[in-house]
Amino acid sequence: MAITDHVDFNGFMEGVKRRNPHQPEFVQAVQEVAEDIFAFIQDKEEYHEQQILRRIAEPDRVVSFRVCWEDDNGNIRVQRGYRVQNNNAIGPYKGGIRFHPSVNESVLKFLAFEQTFKNALTGLPMGGGKGGSNFNPKGKSVREIMRFCQSFMTELYRHIGADVDVPAGDIGVGGREIGYMFGQYKRITNQFTVVLTGKGLEYGGSLIRPEATGYGAVYFLANMLAVKDMTLEGKTAVISGSGNVATHAAEKVVHLGGKPVTLSDSAGFIHDPEGLTLEKIDWVKKHKTYRRGRIADYCDEFKGATYHEGKTPWGVACDVALPCATQNELLGDDARTLVANGCIGVSEGANMPTNLEGVHVFKDARILFAPGKAANAGGVAVSGLEMSQNSERRSWSETELQQMLKDIMSGIHSNCLTYGEMGGGYVDYVKGANIAGFKKVADAMLAFGVV
Ligand code: GLU
């Protein structure tokens, strides 16, 4: 009998909490997965014996480093940089870099843990990692951002590589920042390799990478609706965020005949009862990217829209919701409000935007609920396709890539059905995604023995 037989779910979670003090986001992410995995491995002795979940929940390594840079006034500034390499059982570590003042070890460990399952779900050979810094790009000049990116890469370069760890963008890191970091990597190593994804098209980037996360989250939603013989046609969608993921999710909702009515930023949300059109969404993209503007300005531009300062959009009645801003932006009460207002489907464009209480509310209400690790996997999937194109030294067409993205999202959806069908027509997508992602990584780990 394995010595772990007596370690039940509560015992396991106590251990996770004890070993990771002051890391609530990481503990939350592990708990969400462990709730499903404990039931799944109950009769699977090998996973217990080999302590697979315990090992996945302990990152391979956490690298933390100092990042010094000089601001435009000549002041020396010091930030903390990280790379969390969670698990490389099925491929090189892969995951974004986040620049945001909220970044700390807990946030990056939760993201790297989630990424491990998400990447496995894509079906592509990618392990899980995440990195970033507490650097706040807001209000910084372009030169300051460039100097910061260069300094960040001056340390990060020794920990990454095409077959080691391939970072990409995330909150606060888009094409511009990837360009500065790629330039610095190339300058230090004198190598033009697939060390980052989300690159510009001129130097090895892939078509549809910017669109992929938001589009993918909507494809996933459409897949869930299809099981119920429904489509997005005529559905009202509440969306949070106004960055890359949110605007592309809104765009795809419009393409599929739905009506997005909200977007938000950290200061508040806008409600446009007429619905956001493709022209309005384009205006938001430009306003956020080039002018670094606030979403509140939308109401000056488009009459009929209202701005709600300091609020999140979950109180607006809708058929479907897409949280596309950040972690823990949708709480238990928000989930109850959405359900009470008749929301039938939620697809997470962000990583862990719904807190544990909210997840349980959606599950208890048996609505369609897609966790981020399944719903937002389209972004990293197209990153994986960028790696393949770079290795082959060729570029696929937009049509080919759009089809591949759709197929990958449908594949993830089918995987979730395999492990998430609960009978009576209800699919627990959280459970489906957790088990499908876990099984792939776990079986590879079993093959390697105790390492
Ligand atoms: N940051 C994105 C995510 O959360 C993309 C990561 C990547 O492309 O490597 O999945």
Tab-separated table of C-alpha atoms and ligand atoms in Angstrom:
chain	number	residue	atom	x	y	z
A	1	MET	CA	0.000	0.000	0.000
A	2	ALA	CA	1.313	3.431	-0.861
A	3	ILE	CA	2.130	5.667	2.057
A	4	THR	CA	0.048	8.384	0.401
A	5	ASP	CA	-3.174	6.406	0.834
A	6	HIS	CA	-4.144	8.360	3.895
A	7	VAL	CA	-3.414	11.787	2.328
A	8	ASP	CA	-6.872	13.055	1.482
A	9	PHE	CA	-7.796	16.240	-0.335
A	10	ASN	CA	-7.799	18.355	2.842
A	11	GLY	CA	-4.418	16.989	3.906
A	12	PHE	CA	-2.999	17.721	0.477
A	13	MET	CA	-4.318	21.306	0.488
A	14	GLU	CA	-3.013	21.878	4.023
A	15	GLY	CA	0.427	20.910	2.736
A	16	VAL	CA	0.147	23.235	-0.270
A	17	LYS	CA	-0.831	26.115	2.045
A	18	ARG	CA	1.975	25.354	4.482
A	19	ARG	CA	4.639	25.193	1.798
A	20	ASN	CA	3.394	28.317	-0.004
A	21	PRO	CA	2.608	30.868	2.702
A	22	HIS	CA	1.316	34.254	1.516
A	23	GLN	CA	0.663	32.882	-1.989
A	24	PRO	CA	-3.161	32.907	-2.175
A	25	GLU	CA	-3.417	32.929	-5.975
A	26	PHE	CA	-1.163	29.896	-6.278
A	27	VAL	CA	-3.076	27.999	-3.577
A	28	GLN	CA	-6.366	28.899	-5.306
A	29	ALA	CA	-5.177	27.592	-8.685
A	30	VAL	CA	-3.911	24.342	-7.157
A	31	GLN	CA	-7.166	23.858	-5.238
A	32	GLU	CA	-9.299	24.309	-8.353
A	33	VAL	CA	-7.344	21.547	-10.070
A	34	ALA	CA	-6.953	19.280	-7.022
A	35	GLU	CA	-10.727	19.240	-6.411
A	36	ASP	CA	-11.156	17.328	-9.661
A	37	ILE	CA	-7.916	15.378	-9.736
A	38	PHE	CA	-8.415	13.769	-6.328
A	39	ALA	CA	-11.658	12.184	-7.510
A	40	PHE	CA	-10.071	11.123	-10.808
A	41	ILE	CA	-7.025	9.408	-9.284
A	42	GLN	CA	-8.915	7.761	-6.449
A	43	ASP	CA	-8.627	4.340	-8.096
A	44	LYS	CA	-5.374	5.016	-9.961
A	45	GLU	CA	-2.674	3.810	-7.600
A	46	GLU	CA	0.267	4.750	-9.822
A	47	TYR	CA	-0.537	8.469	-9.786
A	48	HIS	CA	-0.729	8.369	-5.975
A	49	GLU	CA	2.374	6.295	-5.543
A	50	GLN	CA	4.388	8.529	-7.834
A	51	GLN	CA	3.052	11.695	-6.132
A	52	ILE	CA	2.250	13.188	-9.525
A	53	LEU	CA	-0.045	16.027	-8.411
A	54	ARG	CA	2.340	16.921	-5.574
A	55	ARG	CA	5.148	17.151	-8.147
A	56	ILE	CA	3.196	19.236	-10.693
A	57	ALA	CA	2.296	21.645	-7.884
A	58	GLU	CA	5.981	22.231	-7.116
A	59	PRO	CA	7.575	24.341	-9.906
A	60	ASP	CA	10.716	22.886	-11.481
A	61	ARG	CA	12.335	26.212	-10.586
A	62	VAL	CA	11.545	29.817	-9.750
A	63	VAL	CA	14.130	32.315	-10.919
A	64	SER	CA	13.981	35.770	-9.372
A	65	PHE	CA	16.292	38.595	-10.349
A	66	ARG	CA	16.963	42.303	-10.036
A	67	VAL	CA	16.130	44.535	-12.999
A	68	CYS	CA	17.788	47.983	-12.903
A	69	TRP	CA	16.922	50.665	-15.406
A	70	GLU	CA	17.235	54.414	-15.747
A	71	ASP	CA	14.129	56.582	-16.156
A	72	ASP	CA	13.950	59.689	-18.380
A	73	ASN	CA	14.930	61.909	-15.470
A	74	GLY	CA	18.119	59.965	-14.828
A	75	ASN	CA	16.809	58.206	-11.699
A	76	ILE	CA	17.945	54.646	-11.133
A	77	ARG	CA	14.929	52.355	-10.731
A	78	VAL	CA	14.941	48.797	-9.391
A	79	GLN	CA	12.294	46.187	-10.213
A	80	ARG	CA	12.010	42.472	-9.523
A	81	GLY	CA	11.939	40.086	-12.482
A	82	TYR	CA	10.894	36.415	-12.469
A	83	ARG	CA	10.644	33.326	-14.579
A	84	VAL	CA	8.699	30.420	-13.152
A	85	GLN	CA	9.422	27.150	-14.979
A	86	ASN	CA	6.659	24.915	-13.735
A	87	ASN	CA	6.863	21.718	-15.754
A	88	ASN	CA	8.548	20.574	-18.988
A	89	ALA	CA	7.313	16.978	-19.142
A	90	ILE	CA	5.758	17.363	-22.604
A	91	GLY	CA	7.869	20.125	-24.168
A	92	PRO	CA	9.975	23.214	-23.479
A	93	TYR	CA	8.537	25.616	-20.914
A	94	LYS	CA	6.138	27.990	-22.653
A	95	GLY	CA	4.125	30.931	-21.358
A	96	GLY	CA	3.903	34.678	-21.345
A	97	ILE	CA	5.651	37.533	-19.601
A	98	ARG	CA	3.506	39.946	-17.580
A	99	PHE	CA	4.496	43.505	-16.658
A	100	HIS	CA	2.089	44.794	-14.014
A	101	PRO	CA	2.460	46.212	-10.497
A	102	SER	CA	0.456	43.255	-9.108
A	103	VAL	CA	3.077	40.737	-10.278
A	104	ASN	CA	4.647	38.695	-7.490
A	105	GLU	CA	5.776	35.121	-6.978
A	106	SER	CA	2.282	33.886	-6.097
A	107	VAL	CA	0.700	35.340	-9.242
A	108	LEU	CA	3.404	33.951	-11.533
A	109	LYS	CA	3.384	30.531	-9.858
A	110	PHE	CA	-0.393	30.289	-10.345
A	111	LEU	CA	-0.057	31.346	-13.963
A	112	ALA	CA	2.773	28.858	-14.666
A	113	PHE	CA	0.766	26.073	-12.995
A	114	GLU	CA	-2.345	26.878	-15.069
A	115	GLN	CA	-0.224	27.164	-18.198
A	116	THR	CA	1.020	23.589	-17.735
A	117	PHE	CA	-2.532	22.220	-18.097
A	118	LYS	CA	-3.550	24.724	-20.764
A	119	ASN	CA	-0.576	23.929	-22.972
A	120	ALA	CA	-1.204	20.197	-22.609
A	121	LEU	CA	-4.813	20.743	-23.707
A	122	THR	CA	-3.723	22.366	-26.988
A	123	GLY	CA	-2.265	19.025	-28.072
A	124	LEU	CA	1.023	20.753	-28.935
A	125	PRO	CA	4.336	19.839	-27.276
A	126	MET	CA	4.694	22.693	-24.789
A	127	GLY	CA	5.466	22.663	-21.069
A	128	GLY	CA	4.280	25.364	-18.675
A	129	GLY	CA	6.076	28.527	-17.557
A	130	LYS	CA	5.387	32.186	-16.857
A	131	GLY	CA	7.448	35.257	-16.136
A	132	GLY	CA	7.239	38.933	-15.565
A	133	SER	CA	7.954	41.879	-13.370
A	134	ASN	CA	6.217	44.337	-11.063
A	135	PHE	CA	7.214	47.042	-13.570
A	136	ASN	CA	4.226	49.293	-14.372
A	137	PRO	CA	4.245	50.304	-18.057
A	138	LYS	CA	1.440	52.852	-17.438
A	139	GLY	CA	2.693	56.396	-17.910
A	140	LYS	CA	6.171	55.300	-19.019
A	141	SER	CA	7.751	56.733	-22.167
A	142	VAL	CA	8.578	54.444	-25.083
A	143	ARG	CA	12.298	54.832	-24.325
A	144	GLU	CA	11.759	53.878	-20.694
A	145	ILE	CA	9.869	50.775	-21.764
A	146	MET	CA	12.670	49.898	-24.187
A	147	ARG	CA	15.355	50.290	-21.526
A	148	PHE	CA	13.339	48.212	-19.080
A	149	CYS	CA	12.787	45.401	-21.630
A	150	GLN	CA	16.488	45.352	-22.479
A	151	SER	CA	17.523	45.192	-18.843
A	152	PHE	CA	14.953	42.453	-18.148
A	153	MET	CA	16.297	40.358	-21.040
A	154	THR	CA	19.904	40.938	-20.001
A	155	GLU	CA	19.238	38.546	-17.108
A	156	LEU	CA	16.415	36.428	-18.576
A	157	TYR	CA	18.410	35.353	-21.655
A	158	ARG	CA	20.504	32.846	-19.682
A	159	HIS	CA	17.388	30.959	-18.535
A	160	ILE	CA	15.534	30.618	-21.861
A	161	GLY	CA	16.109	29.144	-25.340
A	162	ALA	CA	14.299	27.595	-28.301
A	163	ASP	CA	14.389	24.101	-26.736
A	164	VAL	CA	14.458	25.283	-23.127
A	165	ASP	CA	11.842	27.946	-22.476
A	166	VAL	CA	9.990	30.146	-24.953
A	167	PRO	CA	8.270	33.203	-23.413
A	168	ALA	CA	5.634	35.386	-25.111
A	169	GLY	CA	3.401	38.309	-24.177
A	170	ASP	CA	0.764	38.693	-21.486
A	171	ILE	CA	-0.688	41.709	-19.619
A	172	GLY	CA	1.543	44.739	-20.291
A	173	VAL	CA	3.635	42.891	-22.876
A	174	GLY	CA	2.602	43.127	-26.534
A	175	GLY	CA	4.341	43.207	-29.896
A	176	ARG	CA	6.401	46.279	-29.042
A	177	GLU	CA	7.859	44.797	-25.845
A	178	ILE	CA	8.492	41.426	-27.532
A	179	GLY	CA	10.416	43.326	-30.230
A	180	TYR	CA	12.659	45.050	-27.667
A	181	MET	CA	13.271	41.795	-25.800
A	182	PHE	CA	13.958	39.814	-28.973
A	183	GLY	CA	16.373	42.506	-30.149
A	184	GLN	CA	18.277	42.338	-26.870
A	185	TYR	CA	18.367	38.525	-26.868
A	186	LYS	CA	19.772	38.522	-30.414
A	187	ARG	CA	22.320	41.162	-29.516
A	188	ILE	CA	23.593	39.246	-26.466
A	189	THR	CA	23.648	35.752	-27.973
A	190	ASN	CA	24.167	36.549	-31.654
A	191	GLN	CA	21.507	33.932	-32.384
A	192	PHE	CA	18.280	34.290	-34.339
A	193	THR	CA	16.271	31.490	-32.752
A	194	VAL	CA	12.656	30.794	-31.741
A	195	VAL	CA	13.216	32.194	-28.292
A	196	LEU	CA	10.045	34.287	-28.096
A	197	THR	CA	6.626	34.128	-29.752
A	198	GLY	CA	4.249	36.962	-30.516
A	199	LYS	CA	6.970	38.419	-32.714
A	200	GLY	CA	6.374	40.978	-35.480
A	201	LEU	CA	5.553	39.530	-38.900
A	202	GLU	CA	8.803	40.927	-40.348
A	203	TYR	CA	10.994	38.822	-38.069
A	204	GLY	CA	9.239	35.491	-37.701
A	205	GLY	CA	5.867	36.251	-36.116
A	206	SER	CA	2.724	34.363	-37.070
A	207	LEU	CA	-0.429	35.723	-38.630
A	208	ILE	CA	-3.454	35.765	-36.283
A	209	ARG	CA	-1.329	35.530	-33.093
A	210	PRO	CA	-2.767	38.851	-31.793
A	211	GLU	CA	-6.323	37.707	-32.499
A	212	ALA	CA	-5.916	34.117	-31.318
A	213	THR	CA	-6.731	34.315	-27.585
A	214	GLY	CA	-9.935	36.357	-27.959
A	215	TYR	CA	-11.111	34.530	-31.079
A	216	GLY	CA	-10.353	31.183	-29.441
A	217	ALA	CA	-12.398	32.028	-26.340
A	218	VAL	CA	-15.401	32.822	-28.535
A	219	TYR	CA	-14.928	29.669	-30.643
A	220	PHE	CA	-14.938	27.703	-27.402
A	221	LEU	CA	-18.152	29.417	-26.334
A	222	ALA	CA	-19.700	28.628	-29.727
A	223	ASN	CA	-18.643	24.973	-29.300
A	224	MET	CA	-20.345	24.815	-25.894
A	225	LEU	CA	-23.519	26.428	-27.259
A	226	ALA	CA	-23.547	23.994	-30.203
A	227	VAL	CA	-23.851	21.052	-27.799
A	228	LYS	CA	-27.134	22.663	-26.706
A	229	ASP	CA	-28.136	23.310	-30.330
A	230	MET	CA	-27.611	27.030	-29.889
A	231	THR	CA	-25.446	29.656	-31.594
A	232	LEU	CA	-24.184	33.133	-30.721
A	233	GLU	CA	-26.587	34.703	-33.217
A	234	GLY	CA	-28.540	37.454	-31.457
A	235	LYS	CA	-26.916	36.807	-28.057
A	236	THR	CA	-25.958	39.730	-25.830
A	237	ALA	CA	-22.399	39.430	-24.532
A	238	VAL	CA	-20.903	41.145	-21.510
A	239	ILE	CA	-17.128	41.419	-21.841
A	240	SER	CA	-14.596	42.765	-19.340
A	241	GLY	CA	-11.200	44.203	-20.251
A	242	SER	CA	-10.308	46.325	-23.265
A	243	GLY	CA	-6.912	44.953	-24.231
A	244	ASN	CA	-5.873	42.463	-26.828
A	245	VAL	CA	-8.012	39.564	-25.560
A	246	ALA	CA	-11.194	41.571	-24.863
A	247	THR	CA	-11.243	43.514	-28.137
A	248	HIS	CA	-10.652	40.412	-30.252
A	249	ALA	CA	-13.272	38.484	-28.288
A	250	ALA	CA	-15.731	41.331	-28.983
A	251	GLU	CA	-14.774	41.250	-32.667
A	252	LYS	CA	-15.431	37.508	-32.960
A	253	VAL	CA	-18.756	37.840	-31.109
A	254	VAL	CA	-19.791	40.372	-33.781
A	255	HIS	CA	-18.531	38.065	-36.588
A	256	LEU	CA	-20.747	35.298	-35.212
A	257	GLY	CA	-23.847	37.487	-35.013
A	258	GLY	CA	-23.760	38.352	-31.302
A	259	LYS	CA	-23.925	41.746	-29.595
A	260	PRO	CA	-21.114	42.760	-27.214
A	261	VAL	CA	-22.391	45.522	-24.930
A	262	THR	CA	-19.575	46.205	-22.453
A	263	LEU	CA	-15.803	46.634	-22.136
A	264	SER	CA	-13.831	47.750	-19.088
A	265	ASP	CA	-10.504	48.787	-17.625
A	266	SER	CA	-9.192	49.007	-14.080
A	267	ALA	CA	-11.152	52.244	-13.495
A	268	GLY	CA	-14.640	51.195	-14.646
A	269	PHE	CA	-16.738	49.844	-17.508
A	270	ILE	CA	-18.675	51.207	-20.470
A	271	HIS	CA	-22.133	49.970	-21.399
A	272	ASP	CA	-23.273	50.442	-24.984
A	273	PRO	CA	-26.829	49.040	-25.217
A	274	GLU	CA	-26.786	49.437	-29.026
A	275	GLY	CA	-23.857	47.013	-29.140
A	276	LEU	CA	-20.231	47.469	-30.150
A	277	THR	CA	-19.767	47.317	-33.909
A	278	LEU	CA	-16.513	46.413	-35.685
A	279	GLU	CA	-15.864	50.148	-36.218
A	280	LYS	CA	-16.331	50.909	-32.532
A	281	ILE	CA	-14.057	48.005	-31.566
A	282	ASP	CA	-11.383	49.307	-33.966
A	283	TRP	CA	-11.601	52.687	-32.286
A	284	VAL	CA	-11.040	51.031	-28.874
A	285	LYS	CA	-8.033	49.077	-30.188
A	286	LYS	CA	-6.407	52.255	-31.518
A	287	HIS	CA	-7.323	54.289	-28.456
A	288	LYS	CA	-5.759	51.719	-26.105
A	289	THR	CA	-2.733	50.827	-28.217
A	290	TYR	CA	-1.582	54.102	-29.761
A	291	ARG	CA	-3.069	56.692	-27.465
A	292	ARG	CA	-2.831	54.566	-24.292
A	293	GLY	CA	-6.259	56.015	-23.481
A	294	ARG	CA	-8.906	55.032	-20.933
A	295	ILE	CA	-12.099	53.163	-21.789
A	296	ALA	CA	-14.140	56.036	-20.245
A	297	ASP	CA	-13.353	58.108	-23.366
A	298	TYR	CA	-15.561	55.712	-25.382
A	299	CYS	CA	-18.631	57.592	-24.129
A	300	ASP	CA	-17.384	60.922	-25.569
A	301	GLU	CA	-16.914	59.227	-28.915
A	302	PHE	CA	-20.099	57.139	-29.084
A	303	LYS	CA	-23.354	58.614	-27.855
A	304	GLY	CA	-25.776	56.360	-26.030
A	305	ALA	CA	-23.032	54.599	-24.095
A	306	THR	CA	-22.645	55.097	-20.341
A	307	TYR	CA	-19.581	54.907	-18.120
A	308	HIS	CA	-19.704	53.242	-14.685
A	309	GLU	CA	-16.741	54.282	-12.614
A	310	GLY	CA	-15.217	51.834	-10.156
A	311	LYS	CA	-17.571	49.034	-11.238
A	312	THR	CA	-17.292	45.728	-13.081
A	313	PRO	CA	-19.795	44.863	-15.844
A	314	TRP	CA	-21.301	41.695	-14.308
A	315	GLY	CA	-24.543	43.423	-13.322
A	316	VAL	CA	-25.494	44.080	-16.955
A	317	ALA	CA	-28.076	41.541	-18.134
A	318	CYS	CA	-26.674	39.219	-20.798
A	319	ASP	CA	-26.885	35.800	-22.424
A	320	VAL	CA	-23.153	35.132	-22.318
A	321	ALA	CA	-20.174	36.593	-20.477
A	322	LEU	CA	-16.486	36.732	-21.339
A	323	PRO	CA	-14.208	37.842	-18.484
A	324	CYS	CA	-11.100	38.976	-20.377
A	325	ALA	CA	-9.299	41.290	-17.926
A	326	THR	CA	-7.392	39.580	-15.112
A	327	GLN	CA	-7.459	37.090	-12.218
A	328	ASN	CA	-10.205	37.230	-9.589
A	329	GLU	CA	-12.251	39.904	-11.352
A	330	LEU	CA	-15.495	37.915	-11.093
A	331	LEU	CA	-16.484	36.994	-7.534
A	332	GLY	CA	-19.175	34.819	-5.989
A	333	ASP	CA	-21.797	37.584	-5.904
A	334	ASP	CA	-21.023	38.562	-9.496
A	335	ALA	CA	-21.549	34.950	-10.544
A	336	ARG	CA	-24.882	34.837	-8.678
A	337	THR	CA	-25.966	38.077	-10.395
A	338	LEU	CA	-25.049	36.724	-13.838
A	339	VAL	CA	-26.988	33.503	-13.226
A	340	ALA	CA	-29.992	35.405	-11.818
A	341	ASN	CA	-30.016	37.653	-14.885
A	342	GLY	CA	-30.234	34.665	-17.194
A	343	CYS	CA	-26.632	34.234	-18.342
A	344	ILE	CA	-26.285	30.784	-19.917
A	345	GLY	CA	-22.598	30.663	-20.818
A	346	VAL	CA	-19.292	32.000	-19.514
A	347	SER	CA	-15.998	31.647	-21.363
A	348	GLU	CA	-12.854	32.867	-19.581
A	349	GLY	CA	-10.563	34.851	-21.885
A	350	ALA	CA	-8.357	35.813	-18.925
A	351	ASN	CA	-6.501	33.452	-16.599
A	352	MET	CA	-8.530	32.509	-13.488
A	353	PRO	CA	-10.815	35.586	-13.672
A	354	THR	CA	-13.497	33.772	-11.641
A	355	ASN	CA	-12.664	33.098	-8.004
A	356	LEU	CA	-13.307	29.690	-6.428
A	357	GLU	CA	-16.677	30.758	-5.011
A	358	GLY	CA	-17.759	32.019	-8.432
A	359	VAL	CA	-16.673	28.763	-10.086
A	360	HIS	CA	-18.818	26.822	-7.612
A	361	VAL	CA	-21.806	29.118	-8.262
A	362	PHE	CA	-21.560	28.439	-12.022
A	363	LYS	CA	-21.115	24.700	-11.460
A	364	ASP	CA	-24.075	24.509	-9.056
A	365	ALA	CA	-26.250	26.446	-11.520
A	366	ARG	CA	-25.097	23.974	-14.219
A	367	ILE	CA	-24.583	26.709	-16.785
A	368	LEU	CA	-21.973	26.425	-19.549
A	369	PHE	CA	-18.721	27.500	-17.908
A	370	ALA	CA	-15.354	27.254	-19.660
A	371	PRO	CA	-12.285	27.791	-17.456
A	372	GLY	CA	-9.418	29.872	-18.862
A	373	LYS	CA	-7.089	26.927	-19.219
A	374	ALA	CA	-9.436	25.585	-21.915
A	375	ALA	CA	-11.131	28.712	-23.259
A	376	ASN	CA	-8.105	30.982	-23.661
A	377	ALA	CA	-5.691	28.342	-24.937
A	378	GLY	CA	-5.987	29.686	-28.498
A	379	GLY	CA	-3.266	32.262	-27.830
A	380	VAL	CA	-0.607	29.859	-26.705
A	381	ALA	CA	-1.747	27.395	-29.374
A	382	VAL	CA	-0.947	29.893	-32.126
A	383	SER	CA	2.340	30.575	-30.313
A	384	GLY	CA	3.007	26.862	-30.715
A	385	LEU	CA	2.189	27.195	-34.412
A	386	GLU	CA	4.581	30.169	-34.592
A	387	MET	CA	7.320	27.898	-33.206
A	388	SER	CA	6.542	25.243	-35.833
A	389	GLN	CA	6.601	27.789	-38.663
A	390	ASN	CA	9.936	29.195	-37.437
A	391	SER	CA	11.453	25.713	-37.229
A	392	GLU	CA	10.291	24.965	-40.754
A	393	ARG	CA	11.435	28.419	-41.879
A	394	ARG	CA	8.120	29.144	-43.550
A	395	SER	CA	4.843	30.973	-42.868
A	396	TRP	CA	1.362	29.585	-43.147
A	397	SER	CA	-1.465	31.625	-44.662
A	398	GLU	CA	-4.140	33.328	-42.618
A	399	THR	CA	-6.763	30.892	-43.900
A	400	GLU	CA	-4.667	27.887	-42.861
A	401	LEU	CA	-4.021	29.341	-39.418
A	402	GLN	CA	-7.668	30.319	-38.836
A	403	GLN	CA	-8.667	26.745	-39.597
A	404	MET	CA	-5.965	25.338	-37.306
A	405	LEU	CA	-7.086	27.622	-34.466
A	406	LYS	CA	-10.707	26.545	-34.905
A	407	ASP	CA	-9.692	22.875	-35.011
A	408	ILE	CA	-7.536	23.197	-31.889
A	409	MET	CA	-10.366	24.872	-29.953
A	410	SER	CA	-12.799	22.144	-31.070
A	411	GLY	CA	-10.221	19.530	-30.049
A	412	ILE	CA	-9.942	21.046	-26.568
A	413	HIS	CA	-13.719	21.137	-26.334
A	414	SER	CA	-13.961	17.428	-27.238
A	415	ASN	CA	-11.261	16.624	-24.664
A	416	CYS	CA	-13.341	18.390	-22.029
A	417	LEU	CA	-16.401	16.363	-23.021
A	418	THR	CA	-14.435	13.122	-22.598
A	419	TYR	CA	-13.833	13.764	-18.905
A	420	GLY	CA	-16.530	16.313	-18.082
A	421	GLU	CA	-19.850	14.727	-19.151
A	422	MET	CA	-21.862	14.401	-15.959
A	423	GLY	CA	-25.081	12.947	-17.336
A	424	GLY	CA	-28.410	14.678	-17.806
A	425	GLY	CA	-26.879	16.829	-20.521
A	426	TYR	CA	-24.562	18.699	-18.140
A	427	VAL	CA	-20.870	19.077	-18.947
A	428	ASP	CA	-18.478	20.117	-16.173
A	429	TYR	CA	-15.855	21.847	-18.342
A	430	VAL	CA	-13.660	22.643	-15.338
A	431	LYS	CA	-13.408	18.982	-14.488
A	432	GLY	CA	-13.003	17.998	-18.140
A	433	ALA	CA	-10.150	20.460	-18.696
A	434	ASN	CA	-8.402	19.629	-15.434
A	435	ILE	CA	-8.428	15.897	-16.005
A	436	ALA	CA	-7.544	15.987	-19.720
A	437	GLY	CA	-4.631	18.387	-19.081
A	438	PHE	CA	-3.449	16.495	-16.004
A	439	LYS	CA	-3.550	13.073	-17.643
A	440	LYS	CA	-1.293	14.040	-20.515
A	441	VAL	CA	1.349	15.640	-18.295
A	442	ALA	CA	1.046	12.924	-15.638
A	443	ASP	CA	1.521	10.063	-18.089
A	444	ALA	CA	4.664	11.695	-19.481
A	445	MET	CA	5.966	12.137	-15.940
A	446	LEU	CA	5.316	8.466	-15.175
A	447	ALA	CA	7.472	7.557	-18.168
A	448	PHE	CA	10.419	9.516	-16.765
A	449	GLY	CA	10.482	7.880	-13.353
A	450	VAL	CA	11.306	9.846	-10.229
A	451	VAL	CA	13.019	12.999	-11.501
B	1	GLU	N1	0.080	34.761	-22.046
B	1	GLU	C1	-0.700	33.895	-22.868
B	1	GLU	C2	-1.381	32.839	-22.022
B	1	GLU	O1	-1.772	33.131	-20.903
B	1	GLU	C3	0.082	33.341	-24.057
B	1	GLU	C4	1.315	32.576	-23.721
B	1	GLU	C5	2.142	32.187	-24.944
B	1	GLU	O2	1.764	32.492	-26.067
B	1	GLU	O3	3.187	31.556	-24.712
B	1	GLU	O4	-1.625	31.741	-22.426
